[in-house]
Short mmCIF file of C-alpha atoms in Angstrom, two decimals:
data_model
loop_
_atom_site.label_atom_id
_atom_site.label_comp_id
_atom_site.label_asym_id
_atom_site.label_seq_id
_atom_site.Cartn_x
_atom_site.Cartn_y
_atom_site.Cartn_z
CA UNK Q 1462 -9.33 -8.54 -11.12
CA UNK Q 1463 -10.29 -5.32 -12.85
CA UNK Q 1464 -13.46 -3.84 -14.20
CA UNK Q 1465 -12.32 -4.76 -17.68
CA UNK Q 1466 -11.84 -8.49 -17.30
CA UNK Q 1467 -14.30 -9.22 -14.53
CA UNK Q 1468 -11.76 -10.71 -12.12
CA UNK Q 1469 -11.73 -9.83 -8.44
CA UNK Q 1470 -15.07 -8.04 -8.52
CA UNK Q 1471 -14.72 -7.42 -4.78
CA UNK Q 1472 -12.58 -4.41 -5.66
CA UNK Q 1473 -14.98 -2.95 -8.20
CA UNK Q 1474 -16.52 -0.59 -5.68
CA UNK Q 1475 -14.16 -0.70 -2.70
CA UNK Q 1476 -10.60 0.71 -2.40
CA UNK Q 1477 -8.51 -2.46 -1.93
CA UNK Q 1478 -5.80 -3.39 -4.41
CA UNK Q 1479 -7.21 -5.51 -7.26
CA UNK Q 1480 -4.08 -7.67 -7.77
CA UNK Q 1481 -4.95 -9.89 -4.81
CA UNK Q 1482 -8.15 -11.24 -3.22
CA UNK Q 1483 -10.10 -9.04 -0.83
CA UNK Q 1484 -9.33 -11.40 2.00
CA UNK Q 1485 -6.87 -14.24 2.42
CA UNK Q 1486 -8.02 -17.80 3.04
CA UNK Q 1487 -5.11 -18.01 5.48
CA UNK Q 1488 -5.30 -16.26 8.84
CA UNK Q 1489 -2.67 -13.79 10.01
CA UNK Q 1490 -0.17 -15.37 12.37
CA UNK Q 1491 -0.82 -15.30 16.10
CA UNK Q 1492 2.28 -17.46 16.70
CA UNK Q 1493 0.17 -19.93 18.64
CA UNK Q 1494 2.13 -22.73 17.01
CA UNK Q 1495 5.46 -21.32 18.19
CA UNK Q 1496 6.51 -19.71 14.91
CA UNK Q 1497 9.90 -18.06 15.11
CA UNK Q 1498 10.48 -14.50 13.95
CA UNK Q 1499 12.83 -13.77 11.05
CA UNK Q 1500 13.13 -9.97 11.04
CA UNK Q 1501 10.92 -8.59 13.80
CA UNK Q 1502 12.04 -8.56 17.44
CA UNK Q 1503 9.74 -9.79 20.22
CA UNK Q 1504 9.17 -6.15 21.24
CA UNK Q 1505 8.18 -5.24 17.68
CA UNK Q 1506 5.84 -8.21 17.48
CA UNK Q 1507 4.10 -7.11 20.71
CA UNK Q 1508 3.76 -3.58 19.28
CA UNK Q 1509 2.28 -5.00 16.06
CA UNK Q 1510 -0.33 -7.04 17.94
CA UNK Q 1511 -1.29 -4.14 20.22
CA UNK Q 1512 -1.33 -1.30 17.70
CA UNK Q 1513 -2.08 -2.97 14.39
CA UNK Q 1514 0.98 -1.58 12.61
CA UNK Q 1515 4.75 -1.81 12.71
CA UNK Q 1516 7.64 0.04 11.04
CA UNK Q 1517 10.47 -2.18 9.81
CA UNK Q 1518 13.58 0.00 9.80
CA UNK Q 1519 15.87 -0.06 6.76
CA UNK Q 1520 13.75 -2.63 4.93
CA UNK Q 1521 15.52 -1.61 1.70
CA UNK Q 1522 18.80 0.33 1.37
CA UNK Q 1523 18.32 4.09 1.46
CA UNK Q 1524 20.05 4.54 -1.91
CA UNK Q 1525 17.71 2.00 -3.53
CA UNK Q 1526 14.64 3.85 -2.25
CA UNK Q 1527 16.05 7.18 -3.39
CA UNK Q 1528 16.60 5.80 -6.90
CA UNK Q 1529 12.86 5.20 -7.24
CA UNK Q 1530 12.07 8.62 -5.68
CA UNK Q 1531 14.25 10.35 -8.27
CA UNK Q 1532 12.56 8.41 -11.08
CA UNK Q 1533 9.05 9.34 -9.89
CA UNK Q 1534 9.82 13.01 -10.49
CA UNK Q 1535 10.94 12.19 -14.02
CA UNK Q 1536 7.95 9.90 -14.61
CA UNK Q 1537 5.53 12.64 -13.59
CA UNK Q 1538 7.35 15.31 -15.66
CA UNK Q 1539 8.19 17.35 -12.58
CA UNK Q 1540 11.39 18.66 -11.02
CA UNK Q 1541 12.10 18.06 -7.37
CA UNK Q 1542 13.72 21.46 -6.87
CA UNK Q 1543 11.14 23.50 -8.85
CA UNK Q 1544 7.71 23.71 -7.16
CA UNK Q 1545 6.38 25.56 -10.22
CA UNK Q 1546 6.44 22.20 -12.03
CA UNK Q 1547 4.64 20.24 -9.30
CA UNK Q 1548 1.02 21.11 -9.82
CA UNK Q 1549 -0.37 19.56 -12.96
CA UNK Q 1550 -3.71 17.84 -13.71
CA UNK Q 1551 -3.84 14.13 -12.85
CA UNK Q 1552 -6.35 11.38 -13.71
CA UNK Q 1553 -9.56 11.70 -11.76
CA UNK Q 1554 -10.18 8.90 -9.23
CA UNK Q 1555 -13.69 7.52 -8.61
CA UNK Q 1556 -12.85 7.37 -4.91
CA UNK Q 1557 -12.93 11.18 -4.79
CA UNK Q 1558 -11.12 11.48 -1.45
CA UNK Q 1559 -7.94 10.36 -3.22
CA UNK Q 1560 -8.00 13.15 -5.77
CA UNK Q 1561 -5.04 15.56 -5.28
CA UNK Q 1562 -3.37 13.16 -2.83
CA UNK Q 1563 -0.53 12.47 -5.28
CA UNK Q 1564 -1.18 8.93 -6.47
CA UNK Q 1565 1.31 7.99 -9.23
CA UNK Q 1566 0.01 5.50 -11.76
CA UNK Q 1567 3.16 3.36 -12.04
CA UNK Q 1568 3.09 -0.33 -11.30
CA UNK Q 1569 5.66 -2.51 -13.09
CA UNK Q 1570 8.83 -0.46 -13.45
CA UNK Q 1571 12.10 -2.22 -12.55
CA UNK Q 1572 12.68 0.04 -9.55
CA UNK Q 1573 9.32 -0.94 -8.01
CA UNK Q 1574 10.09 -4.62 -8.50
CA UNK Q 1575 13.57 -4.17 -7.03
CA UNK Q 1576 11.93 -3.09 -3.78
CA UNK Q 1577 9.22 -5.74 -3.87
CA UNK Q 1578 11.72 -8.54 -4.28
CA UNK Q 1579 14.24 -7.27 -1.74
CA UNK Q 1580 14.66 -10.20 0.71
CA UNK Q 1581 14.16 -8.22 3.95
CA UNK Q 1582 10.81 -6.90 2.71
CA UNK Q 1583 9.66 -10.46 2.01
CA UNK Q 1584 10.94 -11.71 5.39
CA UNK Q 1585 9.06 -8.96 7.24
CA UNK Q 1586 5.76 -9.97 5.68
CA UNK Q 1587 6.62 -13.65 6.26
CA UNK Q 1588 6.83 -12.84 10.00
CA UNK Q 1589 3.37 -11.22 9.93
CA UNK Q 1590 1.83 -14.22 8.14
CA UNK Q 1591 3.97 -16.95 9.68
CA UNK Q 1592 4.38 -18.10 6.10
CA UNK Q 1593 7.03 -17.50 3.43
CA UNK Q 1594 4.85 -18.55 0.46
CA UNK Q 1595 3.56 -15.10 -0.42
CA UNK Q 1596 2.37 -13.03 -3.39
CA UNK Q 1597 3.14 -9.32 -3.55
CA UNK Q 1598 0.53 -6.74 -4.49
CA UNK Q 1599 1.03 -4.97 -7.81
CA UNK Q 1600 0.52 -1.48 -6.55
CA UNK Q 1601 1.58 2.10 -7.26
CA UNK Q 1602 3.49 4.98 -5.71
CA UNK Q 1603 2.65 8.28 -4.07
CA UNK Q 1604 4.06 11.77 -4.47
CA UNK Q 1605 2.08 13.79 -1.96
CA UNK Q 1606 2.59 17.52 -2.48
CA UNK Q 1607 1.97 20.43 -0.12
CA UNK Q 1608 -1.61 21.72 -0.36
CA UNK Q 1609 -2.09 24.70 -2.68
CA UNK Q 1610 -5.15 26.57 -3.96
CA UNK Q 1611 -6.86 24.29 -6.44
CA UNK Q 1612 -4.96 21.26 -5.07
CA UNK Q 1613 -6.64 20.82 -1.71
CA UNK Q 1614 -7.74 17.59 -0.05
CA UNK Q 1615 -8.94 16.65 3.39
CA UNK Q 1616 -7.20 14.06 5.48
CA UNK Q 1617 -9.69 11.22 5.79
CA UNK Q 1618 -9.81 7.92 7.69
CA UNK Q 1619 -11.17 4.79 6.07
CA UNK Q 1620 -10.94 1.03 5.77
CA UNK Q 1621 -10.23 -0.64 2.43
CA UNK Q 1622 -12.17 -3.70 3.58
CA UNK Q 1623 -15.38 -3.84 5.63
CA UNK Q 1624 -14.10 -4.68 9.14
CA UNK Q 1625 -17.32 -6.58 9.84
CA UNK Q 1626 -16.05 -9.24 7.41
CA UNK Q 1627 -12.94 -9.66 9.58
CA UNK Q 1628 -10.59 -9.57 6.56
CA UNK Q 1629 -7.33 -11.47 6.84
CA UNK Q 1630 -5.08 -8.99 5.10
CA UNK Q 1631 -2.29 -6.49 5.56
CA UNK Q 1632 -1.14 -3.40 3.65
CA UNK Q 1633 2.21 -1.70 3.45
CA UNK Q 1634 4.01 1.54 2.64
CA UNK Q 1635 7.73 1.94 1.80
CA UNK Q 1636 9.11 5.39 2.53
CA UNK Q 1637 10.99 6.94 -0.39
CA UNK Q 1638 11.76 10.12 1.56
CA UNK Q 1639 12.12 10.97 5.24
CA UNK Q 1640 8.68 11.60 6.76
CA UNK Q 1641 9.30 12.91 10.26
CA UNK Q 1642 7.80 16.40 9.88
CA UNK Q 1643 4.33 16.50 11.48
CA UNK Q 1644 3.15 18.95 8.82
CA UNK Q 1645 4.23 17.09 5.68
CA UNK Q 1646 1.43 14.61 5.43
CA UNK Q 1647 1.97 10.88 5.06
CA UNK Q 1648 0.32 7.88 6.70
CA UNK Q 1649 -1.98 8.31 9.68
CA UNK Q 1650 -4.03 5.75 11.57
CA UNK Q 1651 -6.18 5.23 14.67
CA UNK Q 1652 -4.71 2.41 16.79
CA UNK Q 1653 -7.24 2.98 19.60
CA UNK Q 1654 -10.14 2.33 17.23
CA UNK Q 1655 -8.31 -0.75 15.91
CA UNK Q 1656 -8.13 -2.07 19.48
CA UNK Q 1657 -11.69 -1.12 20.52
CA UNK Q 1658 -13.61 -1.70 17.29
CA UNK Q 1659 -15.97 -4.37 18.64
CA UNK Q 1660 -17.11 -2.17 21.52
CA UNK Q 1661 -17.10 1.02 19.39
CA UNK Q 1662 -19.39 -0.39 16.71
CA UNK Q 1663 -22.13 -0.98 19.35
CA UNK Q 1664 -22.32 2.79 19.80
CA UNK Q 1665 -22.76 3.51 16.08
CA UNK Q 1666 -25.97 3.85 14.04
CA UNK Q 1667 -27.04 0.81 12.04
CA UNK Q 1668 -26.82 2.71 8.74
CA UNK Q 1669 -23.19 3.80 9.33
CA UNK Q 1670 -20.67 3.75 6.50
CA UNK Q 1671 -18.67 0.51 6.94
CA UNK Q 1672 -15.69 2.01 5.16
CA UNK Q 1673 -15.50 5.49 6.73
CA UNK Q 1674 -15.79 5.57 10.54
CA UNK Q 1675 -16.81 8.50 12.69
CA UNK Q 1676 -13.52 9.15 14.49
CA UNK Q 1677 -14.83 11.74 16.94
CA UNK Q 1678 -12.86 11.49 20.17
CA UNK Q 1679 -10.04 9.41 18.71
CA UNK Q 1680 -6.45 10.52 18.23
CA UNK Q 1681 -4.94 10.35 14.74
CA UNK Q 1682 -1.42 8.98 14.88
CA UNK Q 1683 1.06 10.11 12.22
CA UNK Q 1684 3.57 7.32 11.68
CA UNK Q 1685 7.05 8.77 11.24
CA UNK Q 1686 9.44 7.01 8.86
CA UNK Q 1687 12.84 7.40 7.22
CA UNK Q 1688 13.81 6.61 3.66
CA UNK Q 1689 13.84 2.83 3.18
CA UNK Q 1690 11.58 2.07 6.17
CA UNK Q 1691 8.62 -0.23 5.59
CA UNK Q 1692 5.29 0.27 7.40
CA UNK Q 1693 3.02 -2.78 7.57
CA UNK Q 1694 -0.51 -2.39 8.90
CA UNK Q 1695 -3.43 -4.70 9.55
CA UNK Q 1696 -6.37 -4.12 7.18
CA UNK Q 1697 -8.56 -3.76 10.27
CA UNK Q 1698 -6.57 -0.58 11.05
CA UNK Q 1699 -8.47 2.66 10.17
CA UNK Q 1700 -6.05 4.77 8.14
CA UNK Q 1701 -5.59 7.47 5.57
CA UNK Q 1702 -3.33 10.12 4.04
CA UNK Q 1703 -2.64 13.11 6.29
CA UNK Q 1704 -2.90 16.59 4.72
CA UNK Q 1705 0.46 17.98 3.64
CA UNK Q 1706 0.46 21.42 5.26
CA UNK Q 1707 4.21 21.94 4.90
CA UNK Q 1708 5.77 24.72 2.89
CA UNK Q 1709 7.74 22.58 0.44
CA UNK Q 1710 8.21 19.07 1.83
CA UNK Q 1711 6.99 16.17 -0.32
CA UNK Q 1712 5.94 12.80 1.03
CA UNK Q 1713 7.05 10.01 -1.32
CA UNK Q 1714 6.17 6.34 -0.92
CA UNK Q 1715 5.66 3.02 -2.66
CA UNK Q 1716 2.75 0.82 -1.68
CA UNK Q 1717 3.87 -2.78 -1.02
CA UNK Q 1718 2.00 -5.61 0.68
CA UNK Q 1719 2.13 -9.38 0.59
CA UNK Q 1720 -0.48 -12.09 1.16
CA UNK Q 1721 -0.35 -15.89 1.14
CA UNK Q 1722 0.05 -17.13 -2.47
CA UNK Q 1723 -3.26 -18.24 -3.96
CA UNK Q 1724 -1.62 -20.65 -6.40
CA UNK Q 1725 -4.75 -22.70 -7.06
CA UNK Q 1726 -6.48 -19.58 -8.44
CA UNK Q 1727 -5.08 -20.00 -11.96
CA UNK Q 1728 -7.15 -17.14 -13.40
CA UNK Q 1729 -5.70 -14.65 -10.93
CA UNK Q 1730 -2.19 -16.05 -11.29
CA UNK Q 1731 -2.32 -15.61 -15.06
CA UNK Q 1732 -3.73 -12.09 -14.65
CA UNK Q 1733 -0.83 -11.16 -12.43
CA UNK Q 1734 1.74 -12.57 -14.87
CA UNK Q 1735 0.06 -10.76 -17.77
CA UNK Q 1736 0.07 -7.51 -15.82
CA UNK Q 1737 3.84 -7.76 -15.34
CA UNK Q 1738 4.63 -9.08 -18.79
CA UNK Q 1739 2.43 -6.66 -20.75
CA UNK Q 1740 2.62 -3.80 -18.22
CA UNK Q 1741 -1.12 -3.52 -17.72
CA UNK Q 1742 -2.33 -1.08 -15.10
CA UNK Q 1743 -4.83 -2.23 -12.41
CA UNK Q 1744 -8.12 -0.40 -12.54
CA UNK Q 1745 -10.89 -0.13 -9.95
CA UNK Q 1746 -12.72 2.15 -7.53
CA UNK Q 1747 -9.45 3.66 -6.22
CA UNK Q 1748 -7.43 3.04 -9.38
CA UNK Q 1749 -8.04 5.33 -12.41
CA UNK Q 1750 -5.55 3.66 -14.71
CA UNK Q 1751 -3.10 5.68 -16.80
CA UNK Q 1752 -4.52 7.32 -19.94
CA UNK Q 1753 -0.95 8.20 -21.01
CA UNK Q 1754 0.09 4.53 -20.95
CA UNK Q 1755 3.57 5.58 -19.86
CA UNK Q 1756 4.69 2.13 -18.67
CA UNK Q 1757 3.89 0.45 -22.00
CA UNK Q 1758 7.11 1.93 -23.38
CA UNK Q 1759 9.27 0.46 -20.62
CA UNK Q 1760 11.14 -2.88 -20.75
CA UNK Q 1761 9.73 -5.81 -18.79
CA UNK Q 1762 11.08 -5.76 -15.22
CA UNK Q 1763 13.69 -8.41 -14.49
CA UNK Q 1764 12.78 -10.68 -11.61
CA UNK Q 1765 14.95 -12.63 -9.21
CA UNK Q 1766 13.96 -16.15 -8.23
CA UNK Q 1767 12.21 -14.65 -5.21
CA UNK Q 1768 10.50 -12.09 -7.42
CA UNK Q 1769 9.22 -14.82 -9.77
CA UNK Q 1770 7.58 -16.54 -6.80
CA UNK Q 1771 6.19 -13.30 -5.40
CA UNK Q 1772 4.55 -12.59 -8.75
CA UNK Q 1773 3.27 -16.12 -9.31
CA UNK Q 1774 5.43 -16.81 -12.37
CA UNK Q 1775 6.98 -19.70 -10.46
CA UNK Q 1776 5.17 -21.62 -7.76
CA UNK Q 1777 6.49 -21.95 -4.27
#
């Protein structure tokens, strides 16, 4: 699943998370078989289908999300109340657009797993898939600072998967701080392009970039969230990180997604278990790894029975 071991080569040169396949063998739920919702309301389901994203309010308790947020400052060697400590060199990312966007190379700490294995998070993704037998992505966090000289970046819109392949996948973001200020960056997307993609592509040149659309004429939507809220978005949704033009507000988030468990793929299952057990860091086009190997000094995260299934340690 990484450049080093040859697994999941689909993510060698594209942004998607290397801990799961690029596209699920199982299709996203359309509820055509009368599947009942667990967490989402009918109104939220309709919003999800129309817009390609949904915010699940209070997916984890606020205090639990804040615990991880506090730890991220410590992990990065920065102080939340001292902007002078915020701007330090970080590992360079091959996907250059992500440089200076605040990616935190942390993957297997207990606090991340506490959020991944929180039942409401799992139930929300189970609604989206119409299936409770899921694996969670082993992904990182984000500490997106206000832009400063030498730490600039442009807000960009992209897909992690070529939409022409019609990937069956979703991605997710858990808010670790309130993100209601229009100027403070955070997640942005283009629901209109999500809805009109098939017609839009007919107007585009044949040699267009299949991962970075021309968004001329489209409105970028900033998705506002509060601490503990979970955003789930369809991988066909064009999205990106919005520039943080605030004075001193910091966007903090954990990336969490779930896909149907691929339990017959023993090689991937063992890679996932090894990543958790030995605290290996995913590497790929959008994942630089951690040269400081900070997580190697941490204890192995304790998993609940749900967490063991979400990892692949136990089969569903």
